[in-house]
Amino acid sequence: MLLPGRASQSLAVALADATESRLGAVQTRRFPDGELLVEIPPDPGERAVIVASITSEERFLELLLLQDAAREAGVSELTTIVPYLGYARQDQAFEPGQPVSARAVCQAIGATTDRLVTIDPHEESVLDHAPTPTAAFSAADQLATPLPADLTDPLFLAPDAGAAEVATRVRDAYGTGQVDYFRKERQSDREVDIVPGEASPTDRDVVIVDDIIATGGTMTKAVEIIADRSADRIYAACVHPMLADRARTRLASAGVTNVYGTDTIERPESRVSAAPAVIPAITGNVD
Ligand code: R5P
């Protein structure tokens, strides 16, 4: 049985369809004191798969409660798919006194599941903190699907070296085009400086690809630089469309043609499903 978290409804439905799995009706409610309670069907079967992105502290707690409910119901094999692994970007104590949040989150999840699966984590090494087997899959291939078929001399650009692999996967899935990446210097958690690579964007259609658009600061700077250099159409694609704060208006003002992502985070911009990426991870693990 698939057990969906509140933040992963669309993806859970897509996965249930693709794997012909039962979709459990999870109920969520609050006690009068505000504490969260989840309830799963009493017959989840021997094996279950939770699908629950961590898009907030509440969704993280909901995930831990879902795992405990599954164990309480007698599930003997539990896989947890966290499509968007929130807190993974704090993968070091960047200042004295800070936690390694990614470690805290992975350890907590791993304590009561048999396998932790995620999609395009910021750094795959964060999964090493989980005390259970883990796997990371990429949904970047899916990001080629919404692109127009008639891109002119397409250039697939990553805002930093770390996203170059994601950009390459999108280019490969699209079938043609050049890949390059910006050199990036982060000034603070909201400010980054980036310098263009060698490839000229002039009179070309440009697809800027990142693993996540959070505040949009990184992507907006990339779009501004490319627009200043007379690119034609500019598309902003990401696996995780967090789009927090003023990300949409910043990107629109910078001159982006279209912004889109996958359903690891459910947004109006979630134009493609990440389901194909994780189907292989759950086939054979679901009743
Ligand atoms: C950082 O290395 C990531 O790949 C993203 O570029 C970054 O986290 C996006 O954050 P924001 O949208 O806030 O600039």
PDB file of C-alpha atoms and ligand atoms in Angstrom:
ATOM      1  CA  MET A   1       0.000   0.000   0.000  1.00  0.00           C
ATOM      2  CA  LEU A   2       1.124   3.521  -0.807  1.00  0.00           C
ATOM      3  CA  LEU A   3       0.689   6.004   2.007  1.00  0.00           C
ATOM      4  CA  PRO A   4       0.800   9.612   0.791  1.00  0.00           C
ATOM      5  CA  GLY A   5       1.829  12.620   2.810  1.00  0.00           C
ATOM      6  CA  ARG A   6      -0.161  15.828   2.398  1.00  0.00           C
ATOM      7  CA  ALA A   7       2.587  17.444   0.304  1.00  0.00           C
ATOM      8  CA  SER A   8       2.842  14.555  -2.171  1.00  0.00           C
ATOM      9  CA  GLN A   9      -0.712  13.846  -3.266  1.00  0.00           C
ATOM     10  CA  SER A  10      -0.179  14.127  -7.036  1.00  0.00           C
ATOM     11  CA  LEU A  11       3.011  12.120  -7.049  1.00  0.00           C
ATOM     12  CA  ALA A  12       1.473   9.391  -4.883  1.00  0.00           C
ATOM     13  CA  VAL A  13      -1.459   9.064  -7.292  1.00  0.00           C
ATOM     14  CA  ALA A  14       0.914   8.863 -10.262  1.00  0.00           C
ATOM     15  CA  LEU A  15       2.977   6.207  -8.516  1.00  0.00           C
ATOM     16  CA  ALA A  16      -0.087   4.206  -7.496  1.00  0.00           C
ATOM     17  CA  ASP A  17      -1.312   4.234 -11.098  1.00  0.00           C
ATOM     18  CA  ALA A  18       2.071   3.275 -12.501  1.00  0.00           C
ATOM     19  CA  THR A  19       2.703   0.440 -10.059  1.00  0.00           C
ATOM     20  CA  GLU A  20      -0.954  -0.682  -9.709  1.00  0.00           C
ATOM     21  CA  SER A  21      -0.662  -0.239  -5.944  1.00  0.00           C
ATOM     22  CA  ARG A  22      -3.393   0.385  -3.430  1.00  0.00           C
ATOM     23  CA  LEU A  23      -3.495   4.018  -2.341  1.00  0.00           C
ATOM     24  CA  GLY A  24      -4.135   4.336   1.380  1.00  0.00           C
ATOM     25  CA  ALA A  25      -6.547   7.016   2.587  1.00  0.00           C
ATOM     26  CA  VAL A  26      -4.450   8.838   5.166  1.00  0.00           C
ATOM     27  CA  GLN A  27      -6.384  11.064   7.564  1.00  0.00           C
ATOM     28  CA  THR A  28      -4.735  14.008   9.266  1.00  0.00           C
ATOM     29  CA  ARG A  29      -6.265  15.960  12.130  1.00  0.00           C
ATOM     30  CA  ARG A  30      -5.292  17.951  15.174  1.00  0.00           C
ATOM     31  CA  PHE A  31      -5.938  17.492  18.839  1.00  0.00           C
ATOM     32  CA  PRO A  32      -7.498  20.450  20.677  1.00  0.00           C
ATOM     33  CA  ASP A  33      -4.021  21.456  21.877  1.00  0.00           C
ATOM     34  CA  GLY A  34      -2.838  21.711  18.274  1.00  0.00           C
ATOM     35  CA  GLU A  35      -0.802  18.516  18.128  1.00  0.00           C
ATOM     36  CA  LEU A  36      -0.857  16.580  14.868  1.00  0.00           C
ATOM     37  CA  LEU A  37      -2.356  13.094  14.445  1.00  0.00           C
ATOM     38  CA  VAL A  38      -2.291  10.884  11.357  1.00  0.00           C
ATOM     39  CA  GLU A  39      -4.372   7.771  10.765  1.00  0.00           C
ATOM     40  CA  ILE A  40      -3.721   5.158   8.087  1.00  0.00           C
ATOM     41  CA  PRO A  41      -6.015   2.324   6.966  1.00  0.00           C
ATOM     42  CA  PRO A  42      -5.900  -0.605   9.420  1.00  0.00           C
ATOM     43  CA  ASP A  43      -4.887  -3.060   6.683  1.00  0.00           C
ATOM     44  CA  PRO A  44      -1.793  -1.594   4.980  1.00  0.00           C
ATOM     45  CA  GLY A  45      -0.492  -5.044   4.107  1.00  0.00           C
ATOM     46  CA  GLU A  46       2.910  -6.575   4.742  1.00  0.00           C
ATOM     47  CA  ARG A  47       4.817  -4.007   2.751  1.00  0.00           C
ATOM     48  CA  ALA A  48       4.156  -0.305   2.481  1.00  0.00           C
ATOM     49  CA  VAL A  49       5.657   2.724   0.787  1.00  0.00           C
ATOM     50  CA  ILE A  50       5.295   6.203   2.228  1.00  0.00           C
ATOM     51  CA  VAL A  51       5.530   9.085  -0.273  1.00  0.00           C
ATOM     52  CA  ALA A  52       5.964  12.354   1.565  1.00  0.00           C
ATOM     53  CA  SER A  53       7.984  15.435   0.697  1.00  0.00           C
ATOM     54  CA  ILE A  54       9.391  17.522   3.511  1.00  0.00           C
ATOM     55  CA  THR A  55       8.232  20.995   2.564  1.00  0.00           C
ATOM     56  CA  SER A  56       7.768  22.248   6.128  1.00  0.00           C
ATOM     57  CA  GLU A  57       8.308  21.236   9.739  1.00  0.00           C
ATOM     58  CA  GLU A  58       4.706  20.004   9.870  1.00  0.00           C
ATOM     59  CA  ARG A  59       5.219  17.765   6.866  1.00  0.00           C
ATOM     60  CA  PHE A  60       8.380  16.372   8.464  1.00  0.00           C
ATOM     61  CA  LEU A  61       6.522  15.491  11.647  1.00  0.00           C
ATOM     62  CA  GLU A  62       3.683  14.024   9.595  1.00  0.00           C
ATOM     63  CA  LEU A  63       6.220  11.772   7.853  1.00  0.00           C
ATOM     64  CA  LEU A  64       7.609  10.482  11.145  1.00  0.00           C
ATOM     65  CA  LEU A  65       4.084   9.826  12.415  1.00  0.00           C
ATOM     66  CA  LEU A  66       3.188   7.992   9.186  1.00  0.00           C
ATOM     67  CA  GLN A  67       6.193   5.721   9.627  1.00  0.00           C
ATOM     68  CA  ASP A  68       5.219   4.994  13.210  1.00  0.00           C
ATOM     69  CA  ALA A  69       1.601   4.326  12.231  1.00  0.00           C
ATOM     70  CA  ALA A  70       2.766   1.884   9.551  1.00  0.00           C
ATOM     71  CA  ARG A  71       4.897   0.016  12.084  1.00  0.00           C
ATOM     72  CA  GLU A  72       2.054   0.014  14.597  1.00  0.00           C
ATOM     73  CA  ALA A  73      -0.231  -1.488  11.920  1.00  0.00           C
ATOM     74  CA  GLY A  74       2.175  -4.405  11.507  1.00  0.00           C
ATOM     75  CA  VAL A  75       3.943  -3.514   8.267  1.00  0.00           C
ATOM     76  CA  SER A  76       7.026  -5.678   8.073  1.00  0.00           C
ATOM     77  CA  GLU A  77       8.746  -3.869   5.195  1.00  0.00           C
ATOM     78  CA  LEU A  78       8.613  -0.112   4.948  1.00  0.00           C
ATOM     79  CA  THR A  79      10.095   2.079   2.205  1.00  0.00           C
ATOM     80  CA  THR A  80       9.997   5.845   2.636  1.00  0.00           C
ATOM     81  CA  ILE A  81      10.173   7.980  -0.491  1.00  0.00           C
ATOM     82  CA  VAL A  82      10.901  11.611   0.326  1.00  0.00           C
ATOM     83  CA  PRO A  83      10.631  13.251  -3.102  1.00  0.00           C
ATOM     84  CA  TYR A  84      11.865  16.598  -1.777  1.00  0.00           C
ATOM     85  CA  LEU A  85      14.252  16.119   1.130  1.00  0.00           C
ATOM     86  CA  GLY A  86      13.848  19.378   3.009  1.00  0.00           C
ATOM     87  CA  TYR A  87      16.711  20.559   5.216  1.00  0.00           C
ATOM     88  CA  ALA A  88      19.230  18.724   2.990  1.00  0.00           C
ATOM     89  CA  ARG A  89      20.911  21.990   1.976  1.00  0.00           C
ATOM     90  CA  GLN A  90      22.147  22.550   5.545  1.00  0.00           C
ATOM     91  CA  ASP A  91      24.602  19.717   5.015  1.00  0.00           C
ATOM     92  CA  GLN A  92      27.340  21.303   7.136  1.00  0.00           C
ATOM     93  CA  ALA A  93      27.545  23.453  10.237  1.00  0.00           C
ATOM     94  CA  PHE A  94      28.374  26.558   8.204  1.00  0.00           C
ATOM     95  CA  GLU A  95      28.857  28.680  11.353  1.00  0.00           C
ATOM     96  CA  PRO A  96      29.835  27.654  14.894  1.00  0.00           C
ATOM     97  CA  GLY A  97      26.766  26.636  16.855  1.00  0.00           C
ATOM     98  CA  GLN A  98      24.786  25.447  13.831  1.00  0.00           C
ATOM     99  CA  PRO A  99      23.502  21.890  13.315  1.00  0.00           C
ATOM    100  CA  VAL A 100      24.016  19.595  10.359  1.00  0.00           C
ATOM    101  CA  SER A 101      20.292  19.644   9.707  1.00  0.00           C
ATOM    102  CA  ALA A 102      20.509  17.083   6.912  1.00  0.00           C
ATOM    103  CA  ARG A 103      22.005  14.613   9.383  1.00  0.00           C
ATOM    104  CA  ALA A 104      19.310  15.231  11.991  1.00  0.00           C
ATOM    105  CA  VAL A 105      16.565  14.704   9.408  1.00  0.00           C
ATOM    106  CA  CYS A 106      18.065  11.588   7.791  1.00  0.00           C
ATOM    107  CA  GLN A 107      18.774   9.976  11.147  1.00  0.00           C
ATOM    108  CA  ALA A 108      15.231  10.572  12.354  1.00  0.00           C
ATOM    109  CA  ILE A 109      13.673   9.114   9.197  1.00  0.00           C
ATOM    110  CA  GLY A 110      16.079   6.192   9.079  1.00  0.00           C
ATOM    111  CA  ALA A 111      15.289   5.203  12.648  1.00  0.00           C
ATOM    112  CA  THR A 112      11.877   3.753  11.729  1.00  0.00           C
ATOM    113  CA  THR A 113      12.008   2.872   8.045  1.00  0.00           C
ATOM    114  CA  ASP A 114      13.771   0.096   6.169  1.00  0.00           C
ATOM    115  CA  ARG A 115      14.801   2.196   3.173  1.00  0.00           C
ATOM    116  CA  LEU A 116      15.018   5.912   2.474  1.00  0.00           C
ATOM    117  CA  VAL A 117      14.617   6.973  -1.152  1.00  0.00           C
ATOM    118  CA  THR A 118      14.808  10.511  -2.443  1.00  0.00           C
ATOM    119  CA  ILE A 119      14.964  12.468  -5.707  1.00  0.00           C
ATOM    120  CA  ASP A 120      17.813  14.788  -6.704  1.00  0.00           C
ATOM    121  CA  PRO A 121      19.031  15.640  -3.211  1.00  0.00           C
ATOM    122  CA  HIS A 122      21.266  18.691  -2.981  1.00  0.00           C
ATOM    123  CA  GLU A 123      24.205  16.414  -2.155  1.00  0.00           C
ATOM    124  CA  GLU A 124      23.752  12.648  -2.347  1.00  0.00           C
ATOM    125  CA  SER A 125      26.246  12.218   0.501  1.00  0.00           C
ATOM    126  CA  VAL A 126      23.685  13.486   3.033  1.00  0.00           C
ATOM    127  CA  LEU A 127      21.978  10.100   2.748  1.00  0.00           C
ATOM    128  CA  ASP A 128      25.003   8.528   4.388  1.00  0.00           C
ATOM    129  CA  HIS A 129      23.671   9.899   7.670  1.00  0.00           C
ATOM    130  CA  ALA A 130      20.666   7.553   7.549  1.00  0.00           C
ATOM    131  CA  PRO A 131      21.128   4.332   9.522  1.00  0.00           C
ATOM    132  CA  THR A 132      19.283   2.345   6.832  1.00  0.00           C
ATOM    133  CA  PRO A 133      19.840   1.587   3.134  1.00  0.00           C
ATOM    134  CA  THR A 134      19.205   4.612   0.924  1.00  0.00           C
ATOM    135  CA  ALA A 135      18.864   5.472  -2.741  1.00  0.00           C
ATOM    136  CA  ALA A 136      18.758   8.681  -4.744  1.00  0.00           C
ATOM    137  CA  PHE A 137      17.150   8.927  -8.170  1.00  0.00           C
ATOM    138  CA  SER A 138      17.062  11.778 -10.645  1.00  0.00           C
ATOM    139  CA  ALA A 139      13.929  13.228 -12.212  1.00  0.00           C
ATOM    140  CA  ALA A 140      15.940  15.629 -14.392  1.00  0.00           C
ATOM    141  CA  ASP A 141      15.127  13.646 -17.546  1.00  0.00           C
ATOM    142  CA  GLN A 142      11.473  14.577 -17.135  1.00  0.00           C
ATOM    143  CA  LEU A 143      12.315  18.291 -17.396  1.00  0.00           C
ATOM    144  CA  ALA A 144      12.869  18.009 -21.139  1.00  0.00           C
ATOM    145  CA  THR A 145       9.216  17.128 -21.750  1.00  0.00           C
ATOM    146  CA  PRO A 146       7.588  20.606 -21.416  1.00  0.00           C
ATOM    147  CA  LEU A 147      10.175  22.303 -23.647  1.00  0.00           C
ATOM    148  CA  PRO A 148       9.076  23.421 -27.130  1.00  0.00           C
ATOM    149  CA  ALA A 149      10.301  21.084 -29.863  1.00  0.00           C
ATOM    150  CA  ASP A 150      11.615  24.049 -31.870  1.00  0.00           C
ATOM    151  CA  LEU A 151      14.282  25.496 -29.541  1.00  0.00           C
ATOM    152  CA  THR A 152      16.824  27.521 -31.529  1.00  0.00           C
ATOM    153  CA  ASP A 153      20.413  26.318 -31.075  1.00  0.00           C
ATOM    154  CA  PRO A 154      19.550  25.449 -27.450  1.00  0.00           C
ATOM    155  CA  LEU A 155      21.962  26.147 -24.614  1.00  0.00           C
ATOM    156  CA  PHE A 156      21.392  24.257 -21.352  1.00  0.00           C
ATOM    157  CA  LEU A 157      22.946  26.235 -18.526  1.00  0.00           C
ATOM    158  CA  ALA A 158      23.464  25.352 -14.879  1.00  0.00           C
ATOM    159  CA  PRO A 159      23.782  28.220 -12.366  1.00  0.00           C
ATOM    160  CA  ASP A 160      26.755  26.442 -10.790  1.00  0.00           C
ATOM    161  CA  ALA A 161      29.048  23.481 -11.358  1.00  0.00           C
ATOM    162  CA  GLY A 162      27.018  21.315  -8.976  1.00  0.00           C
ATOM    163  CA  ALA A 163      23.957  21.533 -11.233  1.00  0.00           C
ATOM    164  CA  ALA A 164      25.866  20.808 -14.449  1.00  0.00           C
ATOM    165  CA  GLU A 165      24.954  17.117 -14.254  1.00  0.00           C
ATOM    166  CA  VAL A 166      21.256  17.952 -13.960  1.00  0.00           C
ATOM    167  CA  ALA A 167      21.546  20.299 -16.970  1.00  0.00           C
ATOM    168  CA  THR A 168      23.347  17.596 -18.936  1.00  0.00           C
ATOM    169  CA  ARG A 169      20.573  15.111 -18.192  1.00  0.00           C
ATOM    170  CA  VAL A 170      17.956  17.567 -19.466  1.00  0.00           C
ATOM    171  CA  ARG A 171      19.977  18.217 -22.624  1.00  0.00           C
ATOM    172  CA  ASP A 172      20.416  14.486 -23.201  1.00  0.00           C
ATOM    173  CA  ALA A 173      16.698  13.903 -22.742  1.00  0.00           C
ATOM    174  CA  TYR A 174      15.893  16.808 -25.091  1.00  0.00           C
ATOM    175  CA  GLY A 175      18.228  15.290 -27.657  1.00  0.00           C
ATOM    176  CA  THR A 176      20.308  18.246 -28.819  1.00  0.00           C
ATOM    177  CA  GLY A 177      22.059  21.350 -27.489  1.00  0.00           C
ATOM    178  CA  GLN A 178      25.143  22.597 -25.663  1.00  0.00           C
ATOM    179  CA  VAL A 179      25.757  22.456 -21.900  1.00  0.00           C
ATOM    180  CA  ASP A 180      27.617  25.055 -19.839  1.00  0.00           C
ATOM    181  CA  TYR A 181      27.523  26.366 -16.297  1.00  0.00           C
ATOM    182  CA  PHE A 182      28.023  29.578 -14.338  1.00  0.00           C
ATOM    183  CA  ARG A 183      30.743  29.927 -11.775  1.00  0.00           C
ATOM    184  CA  LYS A 184      28.969  30.750  -8.486  1.00  0.00           C
ATOM    185  CA  GLU A 185      29.976  32.594  -5.315  1.00  0.00           C
ATOM    186  CA  ARG A 186      27.395  32.606  -2.504  1.00  0.00           C
ATOM    187  CA  GLN A 187      27.508  35.775  -0.376  1.00  0.00           C
ATOM    188  CA  SER A 188      24.832  34.758   2.180  1.00  0.00           C
ATOM    189  CA  ASP A 189      21.805  32.448   2.369  1.00  0.00           C
ATOM    190  CA  ARG A 190      19.921  34.915   0.124  1.00  0.00           C
ATOM    191  CA  GLU A 191      22.688  36.478  -1.992  1.00  0.00           C
ATOM    192  CA  VAL A 192      24.821  34.844  -4.702  1.00  0.00           C
ATOM    193  CA  ASP A 193      27.233  36.128  -7.341  1.00  0.00           C
ATOM    194  CA  ILE A 194      27.597  34.179 -10.566  1.00  0.00           C
ATOM    195  CA  VAL A 195      29.885  34.577 -13.563  1.00  0.00           C
ATOM    196  CA  PRO A 196      28.943  33.236 -17.021  1.00  0.00           C
ATOM    197  CA  GLY A 197      30.812  30.342 -18.588  1.00  0.00           C
ATOM    198  CA  GLU A 198      32.321  30.193 -22.083  1.00  0.00           C
ATOM    199  CA  ALA A 199      29.193  29.546 -24.158  1.00  0.00           C
ATOM    200  CA  SER A 200      27.524  32.590 -25.739  1.00  0.00           C
ATOM    201  CA  PRO A 201      23.729  32.802 -25.272  1.00  0.00           C
ATOM    202  CA  THR A 202      23.250  35.501 -27.931  1.00  0.00           C
ATOM    203  CA  ASP A 203      20.318  34.786 -30.281  1.00  0.00           C
ATOM    204  CA  ARG A 204      19.873  31.323 -28.763  1.00  0.00           C
ATOM    205  CA  ASP A 205      17.094  29.741 -26.716  1.00  0.00           C
ATOM    206  CA  VAL A 206      18.448  29.114 -23.237  1.00  0.00           C
ATOM    207  CA  VAL A 207      17.244  26.597 -20.639  1.00  0.00           C
ATOM    208  CA  ILE A 208      18.650  27.304 -17.178  1.00  0.00           C
ATOM    209  CA  VAL A 209      18.469  24.151 -15.087  1.00  0.00           C
ATOM    210  CA  ASP A 210      18.937  23.772 -11.332  1.00  0.00           C
ATOM    211  CA  ASP A 211      18.018  21.142  -8.767  1.00  0.00           C
ATOM    212  CA  ILE A 212      15.852  23.657  -6.886  1.00  0.00           C
ATOM    213  CA  ILE A 213      14.473  27.167  -7.167  1.00  0.00           C
ATOM    214  CA  ALA A 214      13.997  28.293  -3.560  1.00  0.00           C
ATOM    215  CA  THR A 215      13.971  32.089  -3.168  1.00  0.00           C
ATOM    216  CA  GLY A 216      14.782  32.367  -6.865  1.00  0.00           C
ATOM    217  CA  GLY A 217      17.891  34.435  -6.119  1.00  0.00           C
ATOM    218  CA  THR A 218      20.270  32.143  -8.001  1.00  0.00           C
ATOM    219  CA  MET A 219      17.995  31.614 -10.992  1.00  0.00           C
ATOM    220  CA  THR A 220      17.043  35.309 -11.242  1.00  0.00           C
ATOM    221  CA  LYS A 221      20.690  36.364 -11.481  1.00  0.00           C
ATOM    222  CA  ALA A 222      21.322  33.771 -14.164  1.00  0.00           C
ATOM    223  CA  VAL A 223      18.274  34.933 -16.154  1.00  0.00           C
ATOM    224  CA  GLU A 224      19.303  38.598 -15.859  1.00  0.00           C
ATOM    225  CA  ILE A 225      22.811  37.892 -17.136  1.00  0.00           C
ATOM    226  CA  ILE A 226      21.555  35.808 -20.034  1.00  0.00           C
ATOM    227  CA  ALA A 227      18.862  38.352 -20.945  1.00  0.00           C
ATOM    228  CA  ASP A 228      21.502  41.130 -20.954  1.00  0.00           C
ATOM    229  CA  ARG A 229      23.509  39.075 -23.404  1.00  0.00           C
ATOM    230  CA  SER A 230      20.622  39.012 -25.897  1.00  0.00           C
ATOM    231  CA  ALA A 231      19.374  35.482 -25.458  1.00  0.00           C
ATOM    232  CA  ASP A 232      16.131  34.683 -27.262  1.00  0.00           C
ATOM    233  CA  ARG A 233      13.674  32.687 -25.105  1.00  0.00           C
ATOM    234  CA  ILE A 234      14.785  31.827 -21.545  1.00  0.00           C
ATOM    235  CA  TYR A 235      13.305  28.857 -19.671  1.00  0.00           C
ATOM    236  CA  ALA A 236      13.911  28.201 -15.962  1.00  0.00           C
ATOM    237  CA  ALA A 237      13.634  24.498 -15.120  1.00  0.00           C
ATOM    238  CA  CYS A 238      14.177  22.771 -11.799  1.00  0.00           C
ATOM    239  CA  VAL A 239      13.388  19.437 -10.181  1.00  0.00           C
ATOM    240  CA  HIS A 240      12.101  21.036  -6.952  1.00  0.00           C
ATOM    241  CA  PRO A 241       9.966  24.165  -7.548  1.00  0.00           C
ATOM    242  CA  MET A 242       9.931  25.514  -4.011  1.00  0.00           C
ATOM    243  CA  LEU A 243       9.376  29.057  -5.367  1.00  0.00           C
ATOM    244  CA  ALA A 244       9.364  30.677  -1.940  1.00  0.00           C
ATOM    245  CA  ASP A 245       9.235  34.330  -1.047  1.00  0.00           C
ATOM    246  CA  ARG A 246       9.135  36.553  -4.185  1.00  0.00           C
ATOM    247  CA  ALA A 247      10.650  33.971  -6.538  1.00  0.00           C
ATOM    248  CA  ARG A 248       7.920  34.191  -9.179  1.00  0.00           C
ATOM    249  CA  THR A 249       7.897  37.972  -9.472  1.00  0.00           C
ATOM    250  CA  ARG A 250      11.686  38.147  -9.426  1.00  0.00           C
ATOM    251  CA  LEU A 251      11.933  35.662 -12.275  1.00  0.00           C
ATOM    252  CA  ALA A 252       9.199  37.346 -14.292  1.00  0.00           C
ATOM    253  CA  SER A 253      10.859  40.753 -13.870  1.00  0.00           C
ATOM    254  CA  ALA A 254      14.175  39.289 -14.986  1.00  0.00           C
ATOM    255  CA  GLY A 255      12.587  38.271 -18.299  1.00  0.00           C
ATOM    256  CA  VAL A 256      12.044  34.537 -18.022  1.00  0.00           C
ATOM    257  CA  THR A 257       9.742  33.018 -20.650  1.00  0.00           C
ATOM    258  CA  ASN A 258       8.537  30.127 -18.524  1.00  0.00           C
ATOM    259  CA  VAL A 259       9.294  28.510 -15.147  1.00  0.00           C
ATOM    260  CA  TYR A 260       8.545  24.891 -14.464  1.00  0.00           C
ATOM    261  CA  GLY A 261       9.466  21.924 -12.299  1.00  0.00           C
ATOM    262  CA  THR A 262       8.292  18.505 -11.187  1.00  0.00           C
ATOM    263  CA  ASP A 263       5.736  17.416  -8.609  1.00  0.00           C
ATOM    264  CA  THR A 264       8.312  16.666  -5.903  1.00  0.00           C
ATOM    265  CA  ILE A 265       6.869  19.941  -4.623  1.00  0.00           C
ATOM    266  CA  GLU A 266       3.286  20.615  -5.683  1.00  0.00           C
ATOM    267  CA  ARG A 267       3.067  24.026  -7.313  1.00  0.00           C
ATOM    268  CA  PRO A 268       1.220  25.442 -10.340  1.00  0.00           C
ATOM    269  CA  GLU A 269       4.611  25.186 -12.080  1.00  0.00           C
ATOM    270  CA  SER A 270       4.834  21.408 -11.448  1.00  0.00           C
ATOM    271  CA  ARG A 271       4.351  20.605 -15.120  1.00  0.00           C
ATOM    272  CA  VAL A 272       5.827  17.096 -15.077  1.00  0.00           C
ATOM    273  CA  SER A 273       5.675  14.184 -12.690  1.00  0.00           C
ATOM    274  CA  ALA A 274       8.795  12.794 -11.076  1.00  0.00           C
ATOM    275  CA  ALA A 275       7.051   9.409 -10.791  1.00  0.00           C
ATOM    276  CA  PRO A 276       9.003   7.646 -13.578  1.00  0.00           C
ATOM    277  CA  ALA A 277      12.217   8.338 -11.678  1.00  0.00           C
ATOM    278  CA  VAL A 278      11.202   6.370  -8.595  1.00  0.00           C
ATOM    279  CA  ILE A 279       9.013   3.647 -10.063  1.00  0.00           C
ATOM    280  CA  PRO A 280      12.008   1.285 -10.282  1.00  0.00           C
ATOM    281  CA  ALA A 281      12.709   1.914  -6.619  1.00  0.00           C
ATOM    282  CA  ILE A 282       9.299   0.727  -5.471  1.00  0.00           C
ATOM    283  CA  THR A 283       8.391  -1.981  -7.956  1.00  0.00           C
ATOM    284  CA  GLY A 284       8.327  -5.162  -5.959  1.00  0.00           C
ATOM    285  CA  ASN A 285       8.036  -3.317  -2.663  1.00  0.00           C
ATOM    286  CA  VAL A 286       4.321  -2.539  -2.672  1.00  0.00           C
ATOM    287  CA  ASP A 287       1.346  -4.767  -1.924  1.00  0.00           C
TER     288      ASP A 287
HETATM  289  C1  R5P B   1      22.550  25.599  -4.614  1.00  0.00           C
HETATM  290  O1  R5P B   1      23.676  25.156  -4.762  1.00  0.00           O
HETATM  291  C2  R5P B   1      21.371  25.053  -5.328  1.00  0.00           C
HETATM  292  O2  R5P B   1      21.720  24.285  -6.416  1.00  0.00           O
HETATM  293  C3  R5P B   1      20.447  26.173  -5.765  1.00  0.00           C
HETATM  294  O3  R5P B   1      21.090  26.936  -6.772  1.00  0.00           O
HETATM  295  C4  R5P B   1      20.045  27.088  -4.664  1.00  0.00           C
HETATM  296  O4  R5P B   1      19.850  26.379  -3.479  1.00  0.00           O
HETATM  297  C5  R5P B   1      18.787  27.823  -5.035  1.00  0.00           C
HETATM  298  O5  R5P B   1      18.413  28.664  -3.972  1.00  0.00           O
HETATM  299  P1  R5P B   1      17.777  30.067  -4.260  1.00  0.00           P
HETATM  300  O6  R5P B   1      16.623  29.898  -5.205  1.00  0.00           O
HETATM  301  O7  R5P B   1      17.330  30.566  -2.915  1.00  0.00           O
HETATM  302  O8  R5P B   1      18.858  30.940  -4.834  1.00  0.00           O
END
